[in-house]
Short mmCIF file of the C-alpha atoms (twelve columns), coordinates in Angstrom:
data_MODEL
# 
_entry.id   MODEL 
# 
loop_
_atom_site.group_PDB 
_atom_site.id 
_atom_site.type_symbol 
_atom_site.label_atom_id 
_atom_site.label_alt_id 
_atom_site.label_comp_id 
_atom_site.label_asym_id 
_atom_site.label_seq_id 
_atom_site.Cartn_x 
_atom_site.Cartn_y 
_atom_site.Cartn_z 
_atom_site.pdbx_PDB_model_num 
ATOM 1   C CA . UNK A 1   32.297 128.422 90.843 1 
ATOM 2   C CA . UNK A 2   33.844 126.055 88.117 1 
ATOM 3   C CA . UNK A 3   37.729 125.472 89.341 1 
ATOM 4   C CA . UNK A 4   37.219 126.024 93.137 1 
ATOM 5   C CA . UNK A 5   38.798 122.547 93.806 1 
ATOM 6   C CA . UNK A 6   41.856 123.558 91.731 1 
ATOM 7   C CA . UNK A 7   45.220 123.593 93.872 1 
ATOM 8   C CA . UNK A 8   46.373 127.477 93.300 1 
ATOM 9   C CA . UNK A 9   49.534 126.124 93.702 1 
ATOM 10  C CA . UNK A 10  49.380 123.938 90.909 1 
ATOM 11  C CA . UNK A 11  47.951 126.478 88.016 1 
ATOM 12  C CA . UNK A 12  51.525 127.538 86.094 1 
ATOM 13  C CA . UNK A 13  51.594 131.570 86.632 1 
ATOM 14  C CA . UNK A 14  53.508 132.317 83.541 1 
ATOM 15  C CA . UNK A 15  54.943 135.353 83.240 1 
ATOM 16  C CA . UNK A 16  54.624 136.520 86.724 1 
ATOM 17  C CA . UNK A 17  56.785 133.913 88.613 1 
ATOM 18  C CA . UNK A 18  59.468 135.102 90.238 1 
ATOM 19  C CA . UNK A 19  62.953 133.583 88.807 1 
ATOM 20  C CA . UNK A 20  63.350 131.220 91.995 1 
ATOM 21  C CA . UNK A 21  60.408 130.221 91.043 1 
ATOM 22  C CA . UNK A 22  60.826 129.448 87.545 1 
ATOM 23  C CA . UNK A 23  64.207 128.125 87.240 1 
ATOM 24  C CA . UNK A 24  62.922 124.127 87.310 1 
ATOM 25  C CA . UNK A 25  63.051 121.924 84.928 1 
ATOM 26  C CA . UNK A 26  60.918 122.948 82.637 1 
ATOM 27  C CA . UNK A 27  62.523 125.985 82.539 1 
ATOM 28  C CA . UNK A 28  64.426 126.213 79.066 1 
ATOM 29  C CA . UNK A 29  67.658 128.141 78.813 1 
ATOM 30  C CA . UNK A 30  67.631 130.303 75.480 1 
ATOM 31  C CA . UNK A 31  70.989 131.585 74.436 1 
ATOM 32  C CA . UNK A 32  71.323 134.771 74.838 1 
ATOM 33  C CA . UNK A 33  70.739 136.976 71.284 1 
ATOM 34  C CA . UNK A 34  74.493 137.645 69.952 1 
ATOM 35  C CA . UNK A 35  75.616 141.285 69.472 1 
ATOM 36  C CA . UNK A 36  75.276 142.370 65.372 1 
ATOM 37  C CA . UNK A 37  79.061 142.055 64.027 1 
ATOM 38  C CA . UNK A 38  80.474 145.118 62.794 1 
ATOM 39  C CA . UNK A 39  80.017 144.190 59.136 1 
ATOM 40  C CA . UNK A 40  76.318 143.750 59.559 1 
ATOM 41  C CA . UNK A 41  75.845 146.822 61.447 1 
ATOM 42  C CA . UNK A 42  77.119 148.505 58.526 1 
ATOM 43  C CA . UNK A 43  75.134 146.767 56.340 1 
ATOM 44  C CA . UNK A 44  71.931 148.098 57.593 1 
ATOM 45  C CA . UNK A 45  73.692 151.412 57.829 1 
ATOM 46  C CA . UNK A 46  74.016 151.587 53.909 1 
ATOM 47  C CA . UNK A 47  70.255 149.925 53.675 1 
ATOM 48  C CA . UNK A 48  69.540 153.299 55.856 1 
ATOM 49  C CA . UNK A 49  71.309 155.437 53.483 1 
ATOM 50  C CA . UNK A 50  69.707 153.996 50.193 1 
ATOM 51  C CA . UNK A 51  66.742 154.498 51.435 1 
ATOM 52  C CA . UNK A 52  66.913 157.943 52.717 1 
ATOM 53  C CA . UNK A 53  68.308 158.831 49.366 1 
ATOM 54  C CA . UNK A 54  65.591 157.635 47.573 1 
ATOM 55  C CA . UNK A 55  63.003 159.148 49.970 1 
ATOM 56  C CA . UNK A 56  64.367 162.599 50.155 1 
ATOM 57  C CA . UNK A 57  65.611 162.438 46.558 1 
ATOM 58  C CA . UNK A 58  69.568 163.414 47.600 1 
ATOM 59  C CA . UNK A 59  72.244 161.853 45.345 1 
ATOM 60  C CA . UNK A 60  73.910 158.861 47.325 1 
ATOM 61  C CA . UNK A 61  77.165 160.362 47.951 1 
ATOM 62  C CA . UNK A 62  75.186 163.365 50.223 1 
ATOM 63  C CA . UNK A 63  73.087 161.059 51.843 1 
ATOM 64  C CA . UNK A 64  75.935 158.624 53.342 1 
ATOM 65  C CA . UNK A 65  77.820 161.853 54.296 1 
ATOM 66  C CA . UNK A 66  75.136 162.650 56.613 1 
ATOM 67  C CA . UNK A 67  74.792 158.502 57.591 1 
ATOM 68  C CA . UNK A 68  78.231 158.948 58.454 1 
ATOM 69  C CA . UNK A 69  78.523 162.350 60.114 1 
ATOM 70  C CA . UNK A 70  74.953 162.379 62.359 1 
ATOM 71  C CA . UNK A 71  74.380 158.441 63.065 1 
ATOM 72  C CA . UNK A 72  77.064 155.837 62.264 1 
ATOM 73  C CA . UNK A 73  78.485 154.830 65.563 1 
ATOM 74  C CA . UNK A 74  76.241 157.048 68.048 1 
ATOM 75  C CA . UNK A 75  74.280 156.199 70.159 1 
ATOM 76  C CA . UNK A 76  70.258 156.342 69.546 1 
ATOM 77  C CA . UNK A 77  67.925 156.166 72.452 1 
ATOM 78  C CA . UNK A 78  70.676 156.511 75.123 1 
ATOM 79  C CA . UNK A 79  72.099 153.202 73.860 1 
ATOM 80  C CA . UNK A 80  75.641 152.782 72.094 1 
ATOM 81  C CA . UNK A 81  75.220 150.927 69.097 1 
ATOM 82  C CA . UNK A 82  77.926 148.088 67.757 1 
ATOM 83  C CA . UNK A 83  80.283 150.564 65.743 1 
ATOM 84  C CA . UNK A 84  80.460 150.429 62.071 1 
ATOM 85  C CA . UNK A 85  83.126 149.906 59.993 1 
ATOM 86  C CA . UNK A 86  83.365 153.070 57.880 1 
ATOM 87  C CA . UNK A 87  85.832 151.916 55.414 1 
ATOM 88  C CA . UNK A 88  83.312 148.710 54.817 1 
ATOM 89  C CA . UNK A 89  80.715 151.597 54.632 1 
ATOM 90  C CA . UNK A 90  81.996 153.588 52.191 1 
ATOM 91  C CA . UNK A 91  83.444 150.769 49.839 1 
ATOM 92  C CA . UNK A 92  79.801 149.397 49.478 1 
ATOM 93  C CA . UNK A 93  78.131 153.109 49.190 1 
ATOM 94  C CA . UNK A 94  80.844 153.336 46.243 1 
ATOM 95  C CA . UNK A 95  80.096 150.417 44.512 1 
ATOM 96  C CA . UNK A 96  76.434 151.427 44.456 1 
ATOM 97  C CA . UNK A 97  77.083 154.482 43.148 1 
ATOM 98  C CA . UNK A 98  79.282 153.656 40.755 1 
ATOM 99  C CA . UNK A 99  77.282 150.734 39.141 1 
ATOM 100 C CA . UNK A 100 74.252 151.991 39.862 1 
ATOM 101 C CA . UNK A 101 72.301 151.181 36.217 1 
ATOM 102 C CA . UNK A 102 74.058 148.053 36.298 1 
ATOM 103 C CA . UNK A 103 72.816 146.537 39.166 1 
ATOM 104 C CA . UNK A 104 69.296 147.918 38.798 1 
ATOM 105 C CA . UNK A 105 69.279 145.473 35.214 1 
ATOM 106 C CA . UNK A 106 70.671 142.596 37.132 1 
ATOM 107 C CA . UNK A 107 68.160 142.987 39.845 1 
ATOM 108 C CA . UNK A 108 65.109 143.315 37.230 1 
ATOM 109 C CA . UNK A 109 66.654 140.884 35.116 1 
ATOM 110 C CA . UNK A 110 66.839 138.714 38.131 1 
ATOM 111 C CA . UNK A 111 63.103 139.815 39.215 1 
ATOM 112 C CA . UNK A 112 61.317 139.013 36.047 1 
ATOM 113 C CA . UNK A 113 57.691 140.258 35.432 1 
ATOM 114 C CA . UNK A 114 58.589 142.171 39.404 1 
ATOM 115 C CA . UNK A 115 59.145 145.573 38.657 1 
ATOM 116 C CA . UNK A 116 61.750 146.690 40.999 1 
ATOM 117 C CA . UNK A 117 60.331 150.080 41.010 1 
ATOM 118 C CA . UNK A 118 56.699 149.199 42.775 1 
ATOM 119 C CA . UNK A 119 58.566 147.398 45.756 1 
ATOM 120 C CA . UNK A 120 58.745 149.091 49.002 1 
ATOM 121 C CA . UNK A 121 61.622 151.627 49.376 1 
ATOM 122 C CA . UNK A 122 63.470 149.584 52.066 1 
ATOM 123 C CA . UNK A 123 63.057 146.590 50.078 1 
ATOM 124 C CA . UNK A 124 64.622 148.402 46.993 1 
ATOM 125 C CA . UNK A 125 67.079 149.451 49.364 1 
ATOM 126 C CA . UNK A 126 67.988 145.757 50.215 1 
ATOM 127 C CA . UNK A 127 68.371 144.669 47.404 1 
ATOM 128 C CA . UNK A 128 70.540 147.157 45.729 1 
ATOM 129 C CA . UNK A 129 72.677 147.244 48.861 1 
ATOM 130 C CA . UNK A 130 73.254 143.087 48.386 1 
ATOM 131 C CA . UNK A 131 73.468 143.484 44.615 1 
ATOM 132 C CA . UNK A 132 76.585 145.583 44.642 1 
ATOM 133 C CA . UNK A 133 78.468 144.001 47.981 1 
ATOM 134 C CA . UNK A 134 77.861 140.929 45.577 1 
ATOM 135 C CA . UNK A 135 78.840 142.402 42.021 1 
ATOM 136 C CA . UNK A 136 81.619 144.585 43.238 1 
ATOM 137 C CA . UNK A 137 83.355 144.148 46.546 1 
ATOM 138 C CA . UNK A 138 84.101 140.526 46.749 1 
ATOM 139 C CA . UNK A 139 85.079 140.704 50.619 1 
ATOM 140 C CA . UNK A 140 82.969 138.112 51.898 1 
ATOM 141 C CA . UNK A 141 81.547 134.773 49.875 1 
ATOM 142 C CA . UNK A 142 78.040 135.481 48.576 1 
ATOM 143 C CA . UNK A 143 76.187 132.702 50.945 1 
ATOM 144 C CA . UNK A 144 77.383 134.844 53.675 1 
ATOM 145 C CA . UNK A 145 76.639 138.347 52.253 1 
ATOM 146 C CA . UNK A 146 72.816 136.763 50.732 1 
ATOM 147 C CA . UNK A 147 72.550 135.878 54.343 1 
ATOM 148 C CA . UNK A 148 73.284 138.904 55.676 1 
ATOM 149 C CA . UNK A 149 70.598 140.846 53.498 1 
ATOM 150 C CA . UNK A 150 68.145 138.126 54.136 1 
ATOM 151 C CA . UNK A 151 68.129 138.645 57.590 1 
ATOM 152 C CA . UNK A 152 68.008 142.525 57.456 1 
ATOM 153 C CA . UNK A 153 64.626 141.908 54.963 1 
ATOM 154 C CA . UNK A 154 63.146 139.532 58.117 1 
ATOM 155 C CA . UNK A 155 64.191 142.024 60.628 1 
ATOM 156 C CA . UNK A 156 62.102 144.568 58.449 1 
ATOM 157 C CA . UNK A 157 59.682 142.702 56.639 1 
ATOM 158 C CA . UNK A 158 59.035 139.090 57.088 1 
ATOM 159 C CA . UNK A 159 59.491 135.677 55.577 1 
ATOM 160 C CA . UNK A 160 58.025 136.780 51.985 1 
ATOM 161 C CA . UNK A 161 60.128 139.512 51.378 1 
ATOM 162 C CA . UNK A 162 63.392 138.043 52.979 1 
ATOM 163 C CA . UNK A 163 62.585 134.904 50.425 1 
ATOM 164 C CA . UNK A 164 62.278 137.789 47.490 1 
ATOM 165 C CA . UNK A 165 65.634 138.741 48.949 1 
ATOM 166 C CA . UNK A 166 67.116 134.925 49.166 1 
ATOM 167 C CA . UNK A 167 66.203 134.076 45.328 1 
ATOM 168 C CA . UNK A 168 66.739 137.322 43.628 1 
ATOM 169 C CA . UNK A 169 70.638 137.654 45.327 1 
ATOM 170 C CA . UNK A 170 71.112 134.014 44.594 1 
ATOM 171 C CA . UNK A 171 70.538 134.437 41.235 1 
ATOM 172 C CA . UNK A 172 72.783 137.464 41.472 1 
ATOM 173 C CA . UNK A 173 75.669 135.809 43.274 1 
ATOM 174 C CA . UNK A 174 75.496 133.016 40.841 1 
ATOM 175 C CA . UNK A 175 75.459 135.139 37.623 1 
ATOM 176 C CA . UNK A 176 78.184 137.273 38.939 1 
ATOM 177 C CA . UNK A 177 80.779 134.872 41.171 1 
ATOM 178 C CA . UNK A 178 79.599 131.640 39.814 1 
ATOM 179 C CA . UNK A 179 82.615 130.264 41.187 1 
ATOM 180 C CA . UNK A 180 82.181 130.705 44.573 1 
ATOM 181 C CA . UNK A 181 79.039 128.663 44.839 1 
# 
């Protein structure tokens, strides 16, 4: 049979080595992942909310009362999540809320010939979420919060959405804190 001659020994078992046996070196260490900071745990819980609002058509304000009461801070499949800050929660739930028709012209301004109403739900989400941490709460620089939401559209999406994400809050951030860039 082709390969008889091989050395077993010599034919990398990836995957099934024990670690003895694959600590060597070309073993390469990975950092481990770090833990999601509080602020971007939040983050995703007010992406959460938006989007449950839209999907089961409850204003905003009813929908983050039930983020808040059934799943900010507890744990989901026996696992403790990073706690959220609820103050940082409810600040950016407010500004959405209250500049709600604002920040959907920004966004389509900002979007061009994109209609913001044909995207995906989540992505909608996203976007509104970064649009009003960036037009109204002013608690972290915008490269920081554009990162933030860029990363939450990768960990849902991909690359081409999180880009949609990247340009349409830059061109946010810039028209609203031009200052800070």
């Amino acid at each position: 049979m082709l390969g008889d001659d091989l050395d077993e020994a010599a034919v990398p078992r990836r995957g099934l080595m024990s670690p003895s046996e694959s600590e060597g070196p070309d073993t390469i260490d990975a950092p481990p992942p770090r833990a999601p900071s509080r602020r971007h745990v939040t983050r995703i819980a007010v992406v959460q909310t938006l989007y449950q609002a839209d999907l089961t058509g409850k204003t905003i304000p009813l929908a983050a009362r039930e983020m808040r009461k059934h799943y900010l801070g507890r744990a989901v499949d026996g696992e403790t999540p990073v706690a959220a800050d609820p103050k940082f929660f409810d600040t950016v739930i407010e500004a959405v809320n209250a500049n709600g028709p604002t920040l959907i012209e920004m966004l389509q301004s900002a979007l061009k010939n994109r209609p913001l109403e044909r995207m995906e739900l989540v992505l909608q989400a996203i976007l509104v979420a970064g649009a009003a941490e960036l037009f109204a709460v002013h608690e972290a620089p915008p490269k920081v919060i554009i990162s933030e939401y860029v990363e939450i559209a990768e960990h849902f999406f991909g690359r081409p959405e999180a880009s949609v994400v990247n340009a349409t809050l830059d061109k946010i951030g810039h028209l609203v804190r031009p200052d800070e860039f």
